[in-house]
Structure formats: structure tokens, C-alpha cells
Short mmCIF file of C-alpha atoms in Angstrom, two decimals:
data_model
loop_
_atom_site.label_atom_id
_atom_site.label_comp_id
_atom_site.label_asym_id
_atom_site.label_seq_id
_atom_site.Cartn_x
_atom_site.Cartn_y
_atom_site.Cartn_z
CA UNK O 139 17.05 9.87 5.47
CA UNK O 140 13.50 11.12 5.95
CA UNK O 141 11.64 13.81 4.07
CA UNK O 142 8.43 15.54 5.11
CA UNK O 143 5.45 16.89 3.27
CA UNK O 144 2.47 18.96 4.33
CA UNK O 145 -0.79 17.14 3.56
CA UNK O 146 -3.85 19.40 3.95
CA UNK O 147 -5.87 16.78 5.81
CA UNK O 148 -3.05 15.27 7.88
CA UNK O 149 -0.50 18.01 8.53
CA UNK O 150 3.23 17.30 8.29
CA UNK O 151 3.90 13.67 7.38
CA UNK O 152 7.34 12.06 7.13
CA UNK O 153 8.32 9.44 4.56
CA UNK O 154 11.58 7.77 3.43
CA UNK O 155 13.77 9.45 0.84
CA UNK O 156 12.76 8.32 -2.66
CA UNK O 157 9.17 7.43 -1.72
CA UNK O 158 7.52 10.74 -2.54
CA UNK O 159 5.42 9.62 -5.51
CA UNK O 160 4.11 6.50 -3.81
CA UNK O 161 3.52 8.45 -0.63
CA UNK O 162 0.92 10.59 -2.42
CA UNK O 163 -0.83 7.47 -3.74
CA UNK O 164 -0.79 5.89 -0.28
CA UNK O 165 -2.51 8.89 1.30
CA UNK O 166 -5.10 9.02 -1.49
CA UNK O 167 -6.00 5.35 -1.11
CA UNK O 168 -6.52 5.25 2.68
CA UNK O 169 -10.20 6.19 2.48
CA UNK O 170 -10.85 2.90 0.66
CA UNK O 171 -10.51 1.06 3.98
CA UNK O 172 -13.55 2.88 5.37
CA UNK O 173 -15.94 2.39 2.44
CA UNK O 174 -17.67 -0.71 3.81
CA UNK O 175 -18.97 0.29 7.22
CA UNK O 176 -15.81 0.25 9.32
CA UNK O 177 -16.44 2.29 12.47
CA UNK O 178 -14.00 3.59 15.11
CA UNK O 179 -14.53 5.51 18.32
CA UNK O 180 -12.28 6.98 20.98
CA UNK O 181 -10.76 4.25 23.11
CA UNK O 182 -10.85 1.61 20.37
CA UNK O 183 -7.88 -0.71 19.83
CA UNK O 184 -6.43 -0.91 16.32
CA UNK O 185 -3.92 -3.50 15.06
CA UNK O 186 -2.30 -1.89 12.00
CA UNK O 187 -0.43 -4.69 10.23
CA UNK O 188 1.73 -3.29 7.45
CA UNK O 189 1.60 0.14 9.06
CA UNK O 190 4.05 1.67 6.58
CA UNK O 191 4.62 5.34 7.51
CA UNK O 192 1.44 5.57 9.59
CA UNK O 193 -0.92 7.04 6.99
CA UNK O 194 -3.72 4.67 7.98
CA UNK O 195 -3.21 5.46 11.67
CA UNK O 196 -3.41 9.19 10.94
CA UNK O 197 -6.68 8.79 9.04
CA UNK O 198 -8.12 6.47 11.70
CA UNK O 199 -7.24 8.89 14.50
CA UNK O 200 -8.79 11.77 12.59
CA UNK O 201 -12.01 9.83 11.95
CA UNK O 202 -12.30 8.73 15.59
CA UNK O 203 -11.46 12.14 17.01
CA UNK O 204 -8.25 10.78 18.54
CA UNK O 205 -7.89 8.67 21.65
CA UNK O 206 -7.21 5.33 19.89
CA UNK O 207 -4.83 2.59 21.02
CA UNK O 208 -2.57 1.51 18.18
CA UNK O 209 -0.47 -1.62 17.79
CA UNK O 210 1.49 -0.97 14.59
CA UNK O 211 3.71 -3.46 12.77
CA UNK O 212 6.24 -2.42 10.11
CA UNK O 213 9.28 -4.66 9.45
CA UNK O 214 11.31 -2.44 7.07
CA UNK O 215 13.76 -0.28 9.08
CA UNK O 216 13.71 2.69 6.68
CA UNK O 217 9.90 2.81 6.73
CA UNK O 218 9.66 2.08 10.46
CA UNK O 219 11.77 5.17 11.13
CA UNK O 220 9.17 7.32 9.36
CA UNK O 221 6.37 5.56 11.26
CA UNK O 222 8.04 6.42 14.57
CA UNK O 223 8.60 10.03 13.55
CA UNK O 224 4.98 10.50 12.54
CA UNK O 225 3.69 9.04 15.80
CA UNK O 226 6.02 11.24 17.83
CA UNK O 227 5.39 14.50 15.98
CA UNK O 228 1.95 14.55 14.34
CA UNK O 229 -0.75 16.30 16.43
CA UNK O 230 -3.45 13.94 15.14
CA UNK O 231 -1.79 11.13 17.11
CA UNK O 232 -0.94 13.17 20.20
CA UNK O 233 -3.62 11.63 22.44
CA UNK O 234 -3.51 8.11 20.99
CA UNK O 235 -1.53 5.37 22.72
CA UNK O 236 1.05 3.72 20.49
CA UNK O 237 2.83 0.38 20.59
CA UNK O 238 5.14 0.23 17.57
CA UNK O 239 6.86 -2.98 16.48
CA UNK O 240 9.69 -3.21 13.90
CA UNK O 241 8.44 -6.65 12.83
CA UNK O 242 6.18 -8.36 10.34
CA UNK O 243 3.35 -10.71 11.31
CA UNK O 244 3.00 -14.31 10.21
CA UNK O 245 1.21 -17.62 10.82
CA UNK O 246 1.32 -19.68 13.99
CA UNK O 247 4.30 -22.04 13.89
CA UNK O 248 6.06 -20.15 11.07
CA UNK O 249 9.76 -19.15 11.24
CA UNK O 250 10.54 -16.08 13.31
CA UNK O 251 12.39 -14.33 10.45
CA UNK O 252 11.78 -13.93 6.71
CA UNK O 253 13.41 -12.31 3.69
CA UNK O 254 11.69 -9.18 2.41
CA UNK O 255 12.27 -7.45 -0.91
CA UNK O 256 12.34 -3.72 -0.17
CA UNK O 257 11.96 -1.27 -3.05
CA UNK O 258 13.43 2.08 -2.07
CA UNK O 259 11.41 4.03 -4.66
CA UNK O 260 8.29 1.85 -4.31
CA UNK O 261 8.24 1.05 -0.58
CA UNK O 262 4.50 0.33 -0.54
CA UNK O 263 5.22 -2.67 -2.81
CA UNK O 264 7.75 -4.24 -0.41
CA UNK O 265 6.95 -7.94 -0.12
CA UNK O 266 8.02 -11.40 0.98
CA UNK O 267 6.41 -12.82 -2.18
CA UNK O 268 8.67 -11.55 -4.95
CA UNK O 269 7.16 -13.86 -7.60
CA UNK O 270 3.69 -12.42 -7.12
CA UNK O 271 5.05 -8.87 -7.05
CA UNK O 272 6.93 -9.41 -10.31
CA UNK O 273 3.65 -10.57 -11.81
CA UNK O 274 2.05 -7.30 -10.69
CA UNK O 275 4.89 -5.32 -12.26
CA UNK O 276 4.44 -7.24 -15.52
CA UNK O 277 0.70 -6.52 -15.56
CA UNK O 278 1.39 -2.83 -14.92
CA UNK O 279 3.84 -2.61 -17.83
CA UNK O 280 1.46 -4.54 -20.09
CA UNK O 281 -1.29 -2.01 -19.38
CA UNK O 282 1.05 0.93 -19.99
CA UNK O 283 2.32 -0.66 -23.20
CA UNK O 284 -1.22 -1.04 -24.57
CA UNK O 285 -2.07 2.53 -23.60
CA UNK O 286 0.99 4.03 -25.31
CA UNK O 287 0.53 1.78 -28.34
CA UNK O 288 -3.07 2.89 -28.72
CA UNK O 289 -2.09 6.55 -28.60
CA UNK O 290 0.56 6.01 -31.26
CA UNK O 291 -1.83 4.16 -33.59
CA UNK O 292 -4.31 7.00 -33.35
CA UNK O 293 -1.71 9.74 -33.67
CA UNK O 294 0.45 8.41 -36.51
CA UNK O 295 -0.62 7.73 -40.10
CA UNK O 296 -1.58 4.26 -41.31
CA UNK O 297 1.12 1.62 -41.51
CA UNK O 298 3.72 3.73 -39.71
CA UNK O 299 1.52 4.02 -36.63
CA UNK O 300 0.77 0.31 -36.64
CA UNK O 301 4.45 -0.66 -37.02
CA UNK O 302 5.87 1.73 -34.45
CA UNK O 303 3.12 1.10 -31.93
CA UNK O 304 3.78 -2.64 -32.14
CA UNK O 305 7.49 -2.13 -31.53
CA UNK O 306 6.88 0.17 -28.59
CA UNK O 307 4.29 -2.15 -27.05
CA UNK O 308 6.66 -5.12 -27.18
CA UNK O 309 9.54 -3.04 -25.81
CA UNK O 310 7.58 -1.66 -22.85
CA UNK O 311 6.03 -5.04 -22.00
CA UNK O 312 9.46 -6.68 -21.97
CA UNK O 313 10.94 -4.36 -19.32
CA UNK O 314 10.14 -6.47 -16.21
CA UNK O 315 10.45 -9.81 -18.04
CA UNK O 316 13.87 -10.15 -19.66
CA UNK O 317 16.78 -11.13 -17.42
CA UNK O 318 18.79 -8.00 -18.19
CA UNK O 319 15.87 -5.57 -18.30
CA UNK O 320 14.38 -6.99 -15.09
CA UNK O 321 17.67 -6.52 -13.28
CA UNK O 322 17.92 -2.98 -14.60
CA UNK O 323 14.35 -2.21 -13.55
CA UNK O 324 14.81 -3.66 -10.06
CA UNK O 325 18.06 -1.73 -9.67
CA UNK O 326 16.25 1.44 -10.75
CA UNK O 327 13.58 1.03 -8.05
CA UNK O 328 16.27 0.31 -5.45
CA UNK O 329 15.57 -3.35 -4.71
CA UNK O 330 17.20 -4.58 -1.49
CA UNK O 331 16.84 -7.88 0.33
CA UNK O 332 16.31 -7.59 4.07
CA UNK O 333 15.99 -10.27 6.73
CA UNK O 334 13.32 -9.10 9.16
CA UNK O 335 11.85 -10.53 12.39
CA UNK O 336 8.30 -11.92 12.54
CA UNK O 337 5.70 -12.34 15.27
CA UNK O 338 2.03 -13.39 15.31
CA UNK O 339 -1.14 -11.56 16.29
CA UNK O 340 -1.60 -14.18 19.02
CA UNK O 341 1.87 -13.61 20.45
CA UNK O 342 1.41 -9.86 20.72
CA UNK O 343 -2.19 -10.01 21.97
CA UNK O 344 -1.27 -12.47 24.73
CA UNK O 345 1.96 -10.79 25.81
CA UNK O 346 0.34 -7.33 25.91
CA UNK O 347 -2.87 -8.71 27.43
CA UNK O 348 -4.97 -7.09 24.72
CA UNK O 349 -8.57 -7.55 25.78
CA UNK O 350 -10.05 -6.86 22.34
CA UNK O 351 -9.14 -5.76 18.80
CA UNK O 352 -11.73 -3.31 17.55
CA UNK O 353 -10.12 -3.17 14.11
CA UNK O 354 -7.55 -5.44 12.50
CA UNK O 355 -6.22 -3.75 9.35
CA UNK O 356 -3.92 -5.83 7.15
CA UNK O 357 -1.97 -4.62 4.11
CA UNK O 358 1.10 -6.80 3.65
CA UNK O 359 1.51 -7.29 -0.11
CA UNK O 360 0.55 -10.93 -0.49
CA UNK O 361 1.02 -12.24 3.08
CA UNK O 362 -2.49 -11.40 4.32
CA UNK O 363 -3.45 -15.05 4.77
CA UNK O 364 -0.37 -15.73 6.90
CA UNK O 365 -1.33 -12.85 9.20
CA UNK O 366 -4.84 -14.29 9.68
CA UNK O 367 -3.32 -17.73 10.30
CA UNK O 368 -1.46 -16.15 13.22
CA UNK O 369 -4.73 -15.69 15.13
CA UNK O 370 -5.64 -18.59 17.38
CA UNK O 371 -9.07 -19.67 18.68
CA UNK O 372 -8.71 -17.70 21.91
CA UNK O 373 -7.92 -14.45 20.08
CA UNK O 374 -10.41 -14.56 17.18
CA UNK O 375 -13.48 -13.86 19.38
CA UNK O 376 -11.80 -10.62 20.53
CA UNK O 377 -11.59 -9.29 16.95
CA UNK O 378 -14.57 -7.03 16.15
CA UNK O 379 -13.71 -5.82 12.61
CA UNK O 380 -11.20 -6.85 9.93
CA UNK O 381 -10.25 -4.92 6.80
CA UNK O 382 -7.70 -6.20 4.27
CA UNK O 383 -6.20 -4.65 1.16
#
């Protein structure tokens, strides 16, 4: 099921049910990709790897004044559905050409399918590399634990504040670490394993006879290197700009 939200700068944007909070963060962060001199003009070709719901494509089209050619890659079916809806309905993309692929991208010679861990309530964190993602979750809870603990020490008197803050800090930090608490946390964020198809930049560029890639944007939660390893020596000279999360 998809939900929609009006974003002042982008109009009506669709996203998967349960992803509302992360959706706002995603939109807010898109400008970061353009902070280091990335330039786009009408007619440019954009490979959007890890396209998610199309927020980057919407921003890119707005910056270029429309008229871009997009090749978008999003392997998670629930998210891909929102990507399709946004391309078909949002006026910012009306005069941009779109080639949408329900696949992930990988290295040359890699298997043509992989297991993804999809988080229904945190879809932007969906990843093939669950070990690295769990490490990110642990770091997030550690930071929150220290923040809450500090507030308690300052707000409660003497020894009581020190004792309670220590208990709370240990409890919060343990959430993504213990076997039981990790399972509960991953169930809470709607963790699902999905087997998704993979292609390479080379495969798509050659099959579609893409003459150039004016911007290669990659945001794939830990698999960025594999995407770059999917670009062969004949394709690399066609790539004008690269931006990675």
C-alpha cells in the first residue's frame, strides 16, 4: 500500500506505508548530493542506483529544468512501486524520459540474485550487508543512550541521577545487541528477507546503447563498491560525474 504526501518543493510524492518518518529525512538529505559541484542540464543522462521512491530524480529534474533521461534501479518491490507511481504522476518528471528497473546493481561476474534485508519502517536502510547495518543501528542506539543518560544526570539529584542514568544507558545500548532484544527490534522495524535480481552498469549501458552517463548517483547501503566494480573499461570513459552516499 502506498501513501502520499505534499512536499512544498516537490508536489505530491508517494512512499510505502510505514515509511513516513524516513521519507521526510530522505527528502531533506537530497541536497547533499549537489554540494560539491555536480551540474545537470536538460538532455543529460542520469543513472540513479538505489533510486528508492525517486526523491533524487525529482530534485535532479527540478534543478535541471526537466528534460533529463533517467535510468533508475530499485530492487525492493514495495519501494519500486512508489518509484513508478512518482514517475508516472509527478509533474516535475513529466518531460523526462524514464527507464525503471526493479533490480539492484552489482560487480562484473557476480551472481545475478542476492538476498536483501528490507525494513518496512526504515526502507532507506535496506541492505545486502546486514552485519554492517546492525553496526550502524548499534552506533545509533549508543549515541541515543549517551544523550538520554546525560540529560538524566543533569536533571536528577546527585547519586540518584548517576545510578539511574547508568541503568538507562546500558538498557538503551543493549537494544540492538542482545539476541532477544535484537529480534524484537528487527521485528518492530518490519525486517523481511527478499531475494532480488541484480544487473551491472555495463550490462544496462551496453544493452540500451547508452552513449554517455552524465551523472552516476549511487546510494546502496554498503554495496557502493560492487556497483563501481560493475563498470568495465569501455563504459568508464562515458561517465562524466559520480556522486556516492
